Short mmCIF file of C-alpha atoms and ligand atoms in Angstrom, two decimals:
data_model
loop_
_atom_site.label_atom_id
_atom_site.label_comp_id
_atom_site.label_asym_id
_atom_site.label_seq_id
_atom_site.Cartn_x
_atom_site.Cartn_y
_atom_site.Cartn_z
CA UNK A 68 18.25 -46.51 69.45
CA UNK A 69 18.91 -50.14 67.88
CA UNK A 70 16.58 -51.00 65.76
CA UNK A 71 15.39 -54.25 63.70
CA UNK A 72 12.73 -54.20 60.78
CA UNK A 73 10.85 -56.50 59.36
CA UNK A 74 7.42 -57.54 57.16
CA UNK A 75 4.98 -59.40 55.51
CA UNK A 76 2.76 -58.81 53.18
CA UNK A 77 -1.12 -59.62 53.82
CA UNK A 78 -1.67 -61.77 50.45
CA UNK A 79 -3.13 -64.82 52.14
CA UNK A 80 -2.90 -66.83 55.19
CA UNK A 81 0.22 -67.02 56.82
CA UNK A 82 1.57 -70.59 56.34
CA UNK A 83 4.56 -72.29 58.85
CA UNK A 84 6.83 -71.26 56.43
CA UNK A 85 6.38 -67.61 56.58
CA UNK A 86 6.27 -68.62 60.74
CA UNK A 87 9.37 -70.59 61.24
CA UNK A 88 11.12 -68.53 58.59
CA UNK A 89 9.73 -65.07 59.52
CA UNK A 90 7.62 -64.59 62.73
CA UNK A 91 9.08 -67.19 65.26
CA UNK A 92 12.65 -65.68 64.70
CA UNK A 93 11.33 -62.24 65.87
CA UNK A 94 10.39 -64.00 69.15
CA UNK A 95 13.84 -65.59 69.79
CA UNK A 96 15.56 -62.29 68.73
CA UNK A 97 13.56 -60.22 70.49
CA UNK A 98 14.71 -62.24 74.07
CA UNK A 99 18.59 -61.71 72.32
CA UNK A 100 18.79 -58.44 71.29
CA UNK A 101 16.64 -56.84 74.31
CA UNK A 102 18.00 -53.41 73.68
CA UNK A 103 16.52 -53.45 70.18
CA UNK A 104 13.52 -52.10 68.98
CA UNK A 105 11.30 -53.94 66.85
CA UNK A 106 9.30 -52.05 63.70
CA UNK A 107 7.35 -54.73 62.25
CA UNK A 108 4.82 -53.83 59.97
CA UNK A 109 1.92 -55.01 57.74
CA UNK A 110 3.57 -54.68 54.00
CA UNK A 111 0.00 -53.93 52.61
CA UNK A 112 1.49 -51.40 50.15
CA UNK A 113 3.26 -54.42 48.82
CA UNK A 114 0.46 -56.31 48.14
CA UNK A 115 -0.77 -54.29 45.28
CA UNK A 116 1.98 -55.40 42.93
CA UNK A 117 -0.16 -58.17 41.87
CA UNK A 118 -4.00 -57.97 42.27
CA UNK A 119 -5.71 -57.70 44.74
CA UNK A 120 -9.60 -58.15 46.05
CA UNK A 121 -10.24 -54.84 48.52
CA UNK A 122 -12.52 -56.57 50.52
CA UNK A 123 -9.70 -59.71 51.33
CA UNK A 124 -6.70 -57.53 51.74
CA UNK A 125 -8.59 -55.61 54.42
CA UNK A 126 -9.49 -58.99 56.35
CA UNK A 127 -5.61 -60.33 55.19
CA UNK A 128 -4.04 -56.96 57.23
CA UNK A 129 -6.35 -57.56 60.33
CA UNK A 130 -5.63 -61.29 60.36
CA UNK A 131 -1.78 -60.59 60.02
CA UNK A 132 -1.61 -58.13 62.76
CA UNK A 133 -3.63 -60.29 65.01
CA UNK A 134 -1.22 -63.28 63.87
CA UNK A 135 2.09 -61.11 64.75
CA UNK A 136 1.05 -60.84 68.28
CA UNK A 137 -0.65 -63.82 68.97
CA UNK A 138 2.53 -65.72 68.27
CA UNK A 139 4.18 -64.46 71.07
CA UNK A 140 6.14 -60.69 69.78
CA UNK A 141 7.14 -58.61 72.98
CA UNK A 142 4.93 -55.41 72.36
CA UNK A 143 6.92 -53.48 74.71
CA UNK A 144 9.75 -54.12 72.23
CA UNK A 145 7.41 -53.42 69.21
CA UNK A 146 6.04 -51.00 66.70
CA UNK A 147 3.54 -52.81 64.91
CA UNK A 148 1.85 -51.22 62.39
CA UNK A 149 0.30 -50.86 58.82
CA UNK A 150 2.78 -49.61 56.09
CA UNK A 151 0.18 -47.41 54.25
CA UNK A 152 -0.77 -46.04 57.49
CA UNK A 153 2.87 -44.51 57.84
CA UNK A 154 2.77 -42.40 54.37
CA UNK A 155 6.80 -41.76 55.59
CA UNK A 156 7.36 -45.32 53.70
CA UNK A 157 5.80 -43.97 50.43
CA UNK A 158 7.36 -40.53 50.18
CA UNK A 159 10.94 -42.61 51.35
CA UNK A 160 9.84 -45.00 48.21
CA UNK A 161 9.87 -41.95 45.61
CA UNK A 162 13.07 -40.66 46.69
CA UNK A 163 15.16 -43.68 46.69
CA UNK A 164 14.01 -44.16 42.85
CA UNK A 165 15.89 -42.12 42.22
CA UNK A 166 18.93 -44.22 43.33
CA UNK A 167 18.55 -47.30 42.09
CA UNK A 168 19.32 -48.45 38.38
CA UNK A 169 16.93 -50.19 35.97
CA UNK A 170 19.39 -52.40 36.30
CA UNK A 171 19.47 -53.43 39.16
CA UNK A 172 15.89 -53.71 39.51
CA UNK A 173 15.88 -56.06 36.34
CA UNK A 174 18.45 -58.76 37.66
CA UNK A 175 16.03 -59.80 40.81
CA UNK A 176 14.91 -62.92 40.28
CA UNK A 177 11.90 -62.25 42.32
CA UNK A 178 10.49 -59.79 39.89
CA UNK A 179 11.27 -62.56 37.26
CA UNK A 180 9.61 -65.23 38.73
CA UNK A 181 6.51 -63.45 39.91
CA UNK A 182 6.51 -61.62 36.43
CA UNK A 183 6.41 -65.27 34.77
CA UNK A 184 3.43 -66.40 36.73
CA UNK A 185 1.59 -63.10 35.88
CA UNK A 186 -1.07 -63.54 33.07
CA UNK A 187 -1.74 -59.87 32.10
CA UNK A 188 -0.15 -56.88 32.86
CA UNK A 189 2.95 -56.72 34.86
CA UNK A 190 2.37 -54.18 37.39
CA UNK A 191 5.13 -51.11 37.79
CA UNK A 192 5.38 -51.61 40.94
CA UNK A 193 6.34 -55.19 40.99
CA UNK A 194 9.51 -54.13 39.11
CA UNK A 195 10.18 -51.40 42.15
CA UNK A 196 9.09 -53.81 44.68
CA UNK A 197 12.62 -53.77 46.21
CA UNK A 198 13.23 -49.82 46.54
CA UNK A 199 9.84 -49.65 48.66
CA UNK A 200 11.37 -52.48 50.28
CA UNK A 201 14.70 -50.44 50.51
CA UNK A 202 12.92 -47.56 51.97
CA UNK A 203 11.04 -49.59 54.72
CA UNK A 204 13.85 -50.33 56.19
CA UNK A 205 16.35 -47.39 55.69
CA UNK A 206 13.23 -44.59 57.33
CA UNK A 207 14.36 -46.49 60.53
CA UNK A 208 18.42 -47.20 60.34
CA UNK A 209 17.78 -50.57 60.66
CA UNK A 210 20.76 -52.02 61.96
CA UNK A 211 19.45 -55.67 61.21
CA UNK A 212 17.19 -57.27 58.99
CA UNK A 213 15.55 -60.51 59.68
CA UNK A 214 14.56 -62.46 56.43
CA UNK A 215 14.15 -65.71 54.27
CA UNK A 216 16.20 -66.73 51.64
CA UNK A 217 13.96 -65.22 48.89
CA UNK A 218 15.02 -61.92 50.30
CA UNK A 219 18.33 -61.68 50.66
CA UNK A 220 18.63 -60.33 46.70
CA UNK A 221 16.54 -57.79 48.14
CA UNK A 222 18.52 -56.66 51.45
CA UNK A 223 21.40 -57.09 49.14
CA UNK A 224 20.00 -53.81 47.19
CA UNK A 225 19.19 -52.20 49.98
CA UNK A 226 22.43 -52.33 51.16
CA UNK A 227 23.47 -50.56 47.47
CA UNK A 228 21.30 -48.30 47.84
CA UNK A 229 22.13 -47.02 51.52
CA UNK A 230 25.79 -46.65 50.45
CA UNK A 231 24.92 -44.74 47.36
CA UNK A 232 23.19 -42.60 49.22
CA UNK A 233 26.27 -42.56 51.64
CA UNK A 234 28.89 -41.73 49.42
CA UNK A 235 26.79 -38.22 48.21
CA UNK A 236 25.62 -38.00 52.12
CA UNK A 237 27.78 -39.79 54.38
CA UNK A 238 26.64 -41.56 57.10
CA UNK A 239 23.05 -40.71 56.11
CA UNK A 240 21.61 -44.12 56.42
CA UNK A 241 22.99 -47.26 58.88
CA UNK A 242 23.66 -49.77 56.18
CA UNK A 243 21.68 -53.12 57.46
CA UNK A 244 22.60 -56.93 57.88
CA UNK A 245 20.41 -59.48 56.53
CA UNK A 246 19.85 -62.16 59.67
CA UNK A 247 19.01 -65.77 57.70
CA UNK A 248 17.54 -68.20 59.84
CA UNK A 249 20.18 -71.33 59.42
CA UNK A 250 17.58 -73.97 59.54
CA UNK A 251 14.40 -72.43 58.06
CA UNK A 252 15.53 -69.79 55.61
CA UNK A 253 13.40 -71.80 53.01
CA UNK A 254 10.68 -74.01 54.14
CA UNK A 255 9.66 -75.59 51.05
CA UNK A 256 5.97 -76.51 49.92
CA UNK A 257 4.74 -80.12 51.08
CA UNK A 258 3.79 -81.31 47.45
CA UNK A 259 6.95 -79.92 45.72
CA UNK A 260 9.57 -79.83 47.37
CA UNK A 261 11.71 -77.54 44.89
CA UNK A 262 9.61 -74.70 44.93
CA UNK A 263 9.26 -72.72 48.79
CA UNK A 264 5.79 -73.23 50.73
CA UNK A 265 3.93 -69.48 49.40
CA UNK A 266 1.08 -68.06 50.72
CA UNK A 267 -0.17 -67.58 47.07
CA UNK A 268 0.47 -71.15 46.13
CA UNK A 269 -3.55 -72.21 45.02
CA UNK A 270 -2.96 -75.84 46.39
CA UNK A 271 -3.69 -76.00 49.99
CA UNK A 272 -2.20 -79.26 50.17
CA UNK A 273 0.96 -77.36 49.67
CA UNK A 274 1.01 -75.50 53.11
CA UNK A 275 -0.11 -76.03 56.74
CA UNK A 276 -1.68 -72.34 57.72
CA UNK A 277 -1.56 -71.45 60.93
CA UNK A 278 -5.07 -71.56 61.73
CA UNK A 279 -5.74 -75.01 60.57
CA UNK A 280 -7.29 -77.49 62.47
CA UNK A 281 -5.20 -80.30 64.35
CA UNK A 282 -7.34 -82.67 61.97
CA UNK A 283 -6.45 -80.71 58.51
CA UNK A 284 -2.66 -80.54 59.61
CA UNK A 285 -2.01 -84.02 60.17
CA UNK A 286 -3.83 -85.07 56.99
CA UNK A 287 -1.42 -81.98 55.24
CA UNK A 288 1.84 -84.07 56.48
CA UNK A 289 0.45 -87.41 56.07
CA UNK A 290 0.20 -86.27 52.61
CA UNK A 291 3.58 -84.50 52.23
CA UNK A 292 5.58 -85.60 49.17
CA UNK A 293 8.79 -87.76 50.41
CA UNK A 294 10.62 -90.04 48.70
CA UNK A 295 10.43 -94.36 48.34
CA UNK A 296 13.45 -95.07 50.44
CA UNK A 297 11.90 -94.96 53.94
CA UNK A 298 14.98 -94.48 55.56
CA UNK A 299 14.92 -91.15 58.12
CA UNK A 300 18.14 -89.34 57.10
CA UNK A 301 18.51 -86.01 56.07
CA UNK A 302 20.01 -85.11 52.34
CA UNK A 303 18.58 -81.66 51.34
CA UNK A 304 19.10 -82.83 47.61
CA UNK A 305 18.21 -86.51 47.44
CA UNK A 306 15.66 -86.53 50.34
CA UNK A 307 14.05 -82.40 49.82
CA UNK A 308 10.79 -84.22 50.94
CA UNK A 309 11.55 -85.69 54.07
CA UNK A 310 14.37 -83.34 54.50
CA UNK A 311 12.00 -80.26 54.53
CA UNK A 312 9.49 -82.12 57.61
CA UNK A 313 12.76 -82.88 59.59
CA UNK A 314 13.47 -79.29 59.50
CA UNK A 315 10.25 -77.70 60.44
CA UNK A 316 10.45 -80.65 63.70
CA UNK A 317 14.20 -78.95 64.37
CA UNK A 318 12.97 -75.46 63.75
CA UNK A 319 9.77 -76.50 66.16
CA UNK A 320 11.30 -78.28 68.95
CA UNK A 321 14.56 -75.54 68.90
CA UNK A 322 16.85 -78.82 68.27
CA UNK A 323 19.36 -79.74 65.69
CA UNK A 324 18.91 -81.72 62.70
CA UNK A 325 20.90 -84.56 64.15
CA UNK A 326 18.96 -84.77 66.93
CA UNK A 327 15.47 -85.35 65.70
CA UNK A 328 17.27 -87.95 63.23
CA UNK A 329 18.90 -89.96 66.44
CA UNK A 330 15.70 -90.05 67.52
CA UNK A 331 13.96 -91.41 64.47
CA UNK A 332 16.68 -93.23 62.47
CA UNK A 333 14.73 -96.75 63.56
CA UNK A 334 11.28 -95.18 62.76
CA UNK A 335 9.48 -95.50 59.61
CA UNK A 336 8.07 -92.36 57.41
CA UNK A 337 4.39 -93.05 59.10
CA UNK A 338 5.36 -93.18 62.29
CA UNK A 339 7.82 -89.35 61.76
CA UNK A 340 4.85 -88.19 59.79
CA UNK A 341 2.42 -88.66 62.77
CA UNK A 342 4.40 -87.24 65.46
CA UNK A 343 5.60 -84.33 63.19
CA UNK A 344 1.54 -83.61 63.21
CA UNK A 345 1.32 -83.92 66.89
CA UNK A 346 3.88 -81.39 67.30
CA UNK A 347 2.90 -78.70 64.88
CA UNK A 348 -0.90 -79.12 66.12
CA UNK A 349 0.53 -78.79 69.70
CA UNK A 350 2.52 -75.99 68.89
CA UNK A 351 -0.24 -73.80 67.26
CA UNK A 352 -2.80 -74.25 69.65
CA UNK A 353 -1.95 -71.30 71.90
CA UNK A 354 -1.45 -69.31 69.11
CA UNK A 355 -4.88 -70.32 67.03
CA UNK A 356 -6.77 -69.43 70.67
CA UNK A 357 -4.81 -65.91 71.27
CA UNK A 358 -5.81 -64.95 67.63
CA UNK A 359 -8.93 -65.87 67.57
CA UNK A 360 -9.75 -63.92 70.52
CA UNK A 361 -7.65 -60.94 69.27
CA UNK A 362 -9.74 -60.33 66.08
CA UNK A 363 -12.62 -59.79 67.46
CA UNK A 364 -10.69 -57.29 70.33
CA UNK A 365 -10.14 -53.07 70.40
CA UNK A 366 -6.99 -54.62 72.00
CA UNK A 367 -5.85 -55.26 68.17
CA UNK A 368 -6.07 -51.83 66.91
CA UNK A 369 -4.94 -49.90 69.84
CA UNK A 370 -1.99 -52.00 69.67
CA UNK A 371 -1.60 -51.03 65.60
CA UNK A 372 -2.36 -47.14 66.74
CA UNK A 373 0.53 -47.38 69.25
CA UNK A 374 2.55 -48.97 66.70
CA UNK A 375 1.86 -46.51 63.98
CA UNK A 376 2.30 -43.41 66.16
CA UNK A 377 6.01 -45.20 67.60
CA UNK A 378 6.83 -45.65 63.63
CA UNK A 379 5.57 -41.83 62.27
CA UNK A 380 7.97 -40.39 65.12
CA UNK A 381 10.70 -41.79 63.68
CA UNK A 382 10.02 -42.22 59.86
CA UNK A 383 8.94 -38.62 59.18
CA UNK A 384 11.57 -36.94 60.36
CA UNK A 385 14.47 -38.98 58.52
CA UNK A 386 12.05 -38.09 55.72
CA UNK A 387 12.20 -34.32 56.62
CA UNK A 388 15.88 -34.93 56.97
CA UNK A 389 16.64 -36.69 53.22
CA UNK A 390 14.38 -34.24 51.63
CA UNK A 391 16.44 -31.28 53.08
CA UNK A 392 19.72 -33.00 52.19
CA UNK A 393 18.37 -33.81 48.20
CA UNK A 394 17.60 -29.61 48.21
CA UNK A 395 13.82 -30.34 47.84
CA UNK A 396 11.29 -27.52 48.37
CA UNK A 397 12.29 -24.37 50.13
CA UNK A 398 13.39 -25.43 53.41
CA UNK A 399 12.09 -22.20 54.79
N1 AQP B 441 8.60 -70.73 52.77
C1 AQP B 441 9.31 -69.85 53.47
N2 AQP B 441 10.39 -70.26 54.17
C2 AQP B 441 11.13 -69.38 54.90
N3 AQP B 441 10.84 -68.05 54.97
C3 AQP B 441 9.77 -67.59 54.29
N4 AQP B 441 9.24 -66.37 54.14
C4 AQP B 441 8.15 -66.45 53.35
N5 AQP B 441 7.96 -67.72 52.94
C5 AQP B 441 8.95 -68.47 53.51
C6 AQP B 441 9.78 -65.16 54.78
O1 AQP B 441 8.73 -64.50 55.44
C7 AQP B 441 8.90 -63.09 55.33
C8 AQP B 441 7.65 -62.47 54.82
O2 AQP B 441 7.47 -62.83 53.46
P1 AQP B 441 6.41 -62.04 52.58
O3 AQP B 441 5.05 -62.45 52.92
O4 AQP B 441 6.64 -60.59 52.69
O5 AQP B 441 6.79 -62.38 51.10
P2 AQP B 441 7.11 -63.67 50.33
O6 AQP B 441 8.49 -64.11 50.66
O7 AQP B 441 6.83 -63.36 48.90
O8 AQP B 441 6.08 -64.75 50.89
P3 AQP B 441 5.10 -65.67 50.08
O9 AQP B 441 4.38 -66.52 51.07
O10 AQP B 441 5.81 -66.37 48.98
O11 AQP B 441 4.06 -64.62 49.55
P4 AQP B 441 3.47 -64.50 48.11
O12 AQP B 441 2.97 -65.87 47.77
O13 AQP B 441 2.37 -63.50 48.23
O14 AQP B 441 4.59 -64.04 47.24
C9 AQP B 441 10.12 -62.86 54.46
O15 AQP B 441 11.23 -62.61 55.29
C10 AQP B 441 10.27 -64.15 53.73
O16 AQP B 441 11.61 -64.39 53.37
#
């Protein structure tokens, strides 16, 4: 079996970033790979390398799994699940510490940047965020990886990992491709437009969620940082304001960046802004009703006991398998 992995991690609301970079892919890839199986999961393990309140990160896992399917994922395609539910991705996480170098681990910027914003102590497993990562994705041979820019360091590891692991054990794990979305592989925040729209970033101005109101998200874009020229052209490095809304209208409308300049290239700023809000209120309505009504369903969590029971069938045995080949325990 083919298979494709990817998550998120429940630390907040999911924003159109993590959507158009993340989720909306799935959707499109799911309709071009249909002999793929999707494992998507809930990266709640992940979470805890920064804090976390127990009460939120509970709600944050229900409100991400009800997210994933109300945005349209094929769940006949799908294993959709909760990563601390599958203990396969923890016991896969201790092993593969074993092959990766402090090294390694110390040149991702990731763990640098997060480290930087942290105020007290760094957590461990911050620094081995990307050999959890690693494992999540190697328990099922992944053969692709969909992710955002931020990650590719990450999948980059992964891939050193696998072929350590390979070169005692050949052919142990499939050694995965990163799949970066062209147009939204980094959908930067609306107020600063040099650092990429994060569900942890404290100003909500920053980030349109996905369950905002059509009223909140057209005041988010009206307020978007651009630039004094008022010409509609793209320049990722002149223009990053501007520049970042025409790609989330591309990414929206499944058109080119050309086009939706064509189109506009008489407008003014007000005018982009207010049809930009249009479409992104337009767009998530569907969604915002399908999730809504999913929380509250058993549909939700049958779906995540499916999921989990599609991932364990998998995951523990290529556990069984790597413990065997390492020489742990007895094997009797
Ligand atoms: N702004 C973004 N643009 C494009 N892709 C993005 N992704 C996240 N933000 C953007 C992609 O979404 C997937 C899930 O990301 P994640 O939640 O596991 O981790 P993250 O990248 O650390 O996301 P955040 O929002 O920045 O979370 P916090 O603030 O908690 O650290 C990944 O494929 C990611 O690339």
């Amino acid at each position: 079996m083919k298979t494709i992995v990817s998550g998120i991690q429940p630390t907040g609301a999911i924003n159109i970033g993590t959507y158009l970079g993340s989720i909306k892919n799935f959707v499109a890839l799911q309709q071009a790979h249909p002999d793929h199986h999707f494992f998507l999961f809930i990266a709640d393990t992940h979470a805890l390398t920064v804090p976390q309140d127990p009460v939120k990160l509970r709600q944050a896992i229900k409100e991400l799994a009800a997210m994933y399917v109300a945005c349209g994922i094929n769940l006949k395609q799908t294993s959709l699940f909760v990563q601390s539910a599958v203990s396969a991705h923890q016991e896969m996480d201790v092993l593969l510490q074993s092959f990766a170098y402090m090294g390694e681990l110390e040149r991702m910027t990731q763990y640098k940047d997060k480290a930087l914003k942290q105020t007290s102590g760094i957590r461990a497993s911050l620094f081995t965020y990307p050999v959890l990562m690693a494992g999540d994705i190697l328990l099922y041979d992944a053969e692709f990886v969909p992710v955002g820019d931020d990650q590719k360091q990450h999948l980059e590891l992964t891939r050193t990992i696998a072929e350590r692991v390979n070169h005692q054990f050949p052919d142990f794990f499939n050694v995965p491709k990163p799949l970066i979305p062209e147009l939204t592989a980094r959908i930067m925040s609306l107020q600063n437009p040099d650092q990429k729209m994060s569900k942890s970033d404290p100003n909500v101005k920053s980030k349109i969620l996905l369950t905002d109101d059509a009223a909140i998200i057209k005041k988010r874009i009206r307020s978007a940082v651009t630039d004094s020229e008022g010409t509609i052209r793209y320049d990722a490095n002149s223009k990053k304001g501007l520049s970042n809304l025409i790609r989330i209208y591309a990414a929206l409308e499944n058109r080119t960046i050309s086009d939706i300049v064509k189109r506009y290239e008489t407008s003014d700023y007000q005018t982009f802004k207010a049809d930009l809000g249009d479409l992104v209120a337009s767009h998530l309505e569907p969604i915002q009703a399908r999730y809504h009504s999913l929380l509250k369903s058993q549909e939700l969590i049958d779906i995540l006991n499916d999921g989990q029971a599609g991932a364990e069938a998998l995951a523990i045995k290529k556990v069984q398998r790597f413990k065997k080949k390492l020489g742990l325990g007895l094997n009797r």
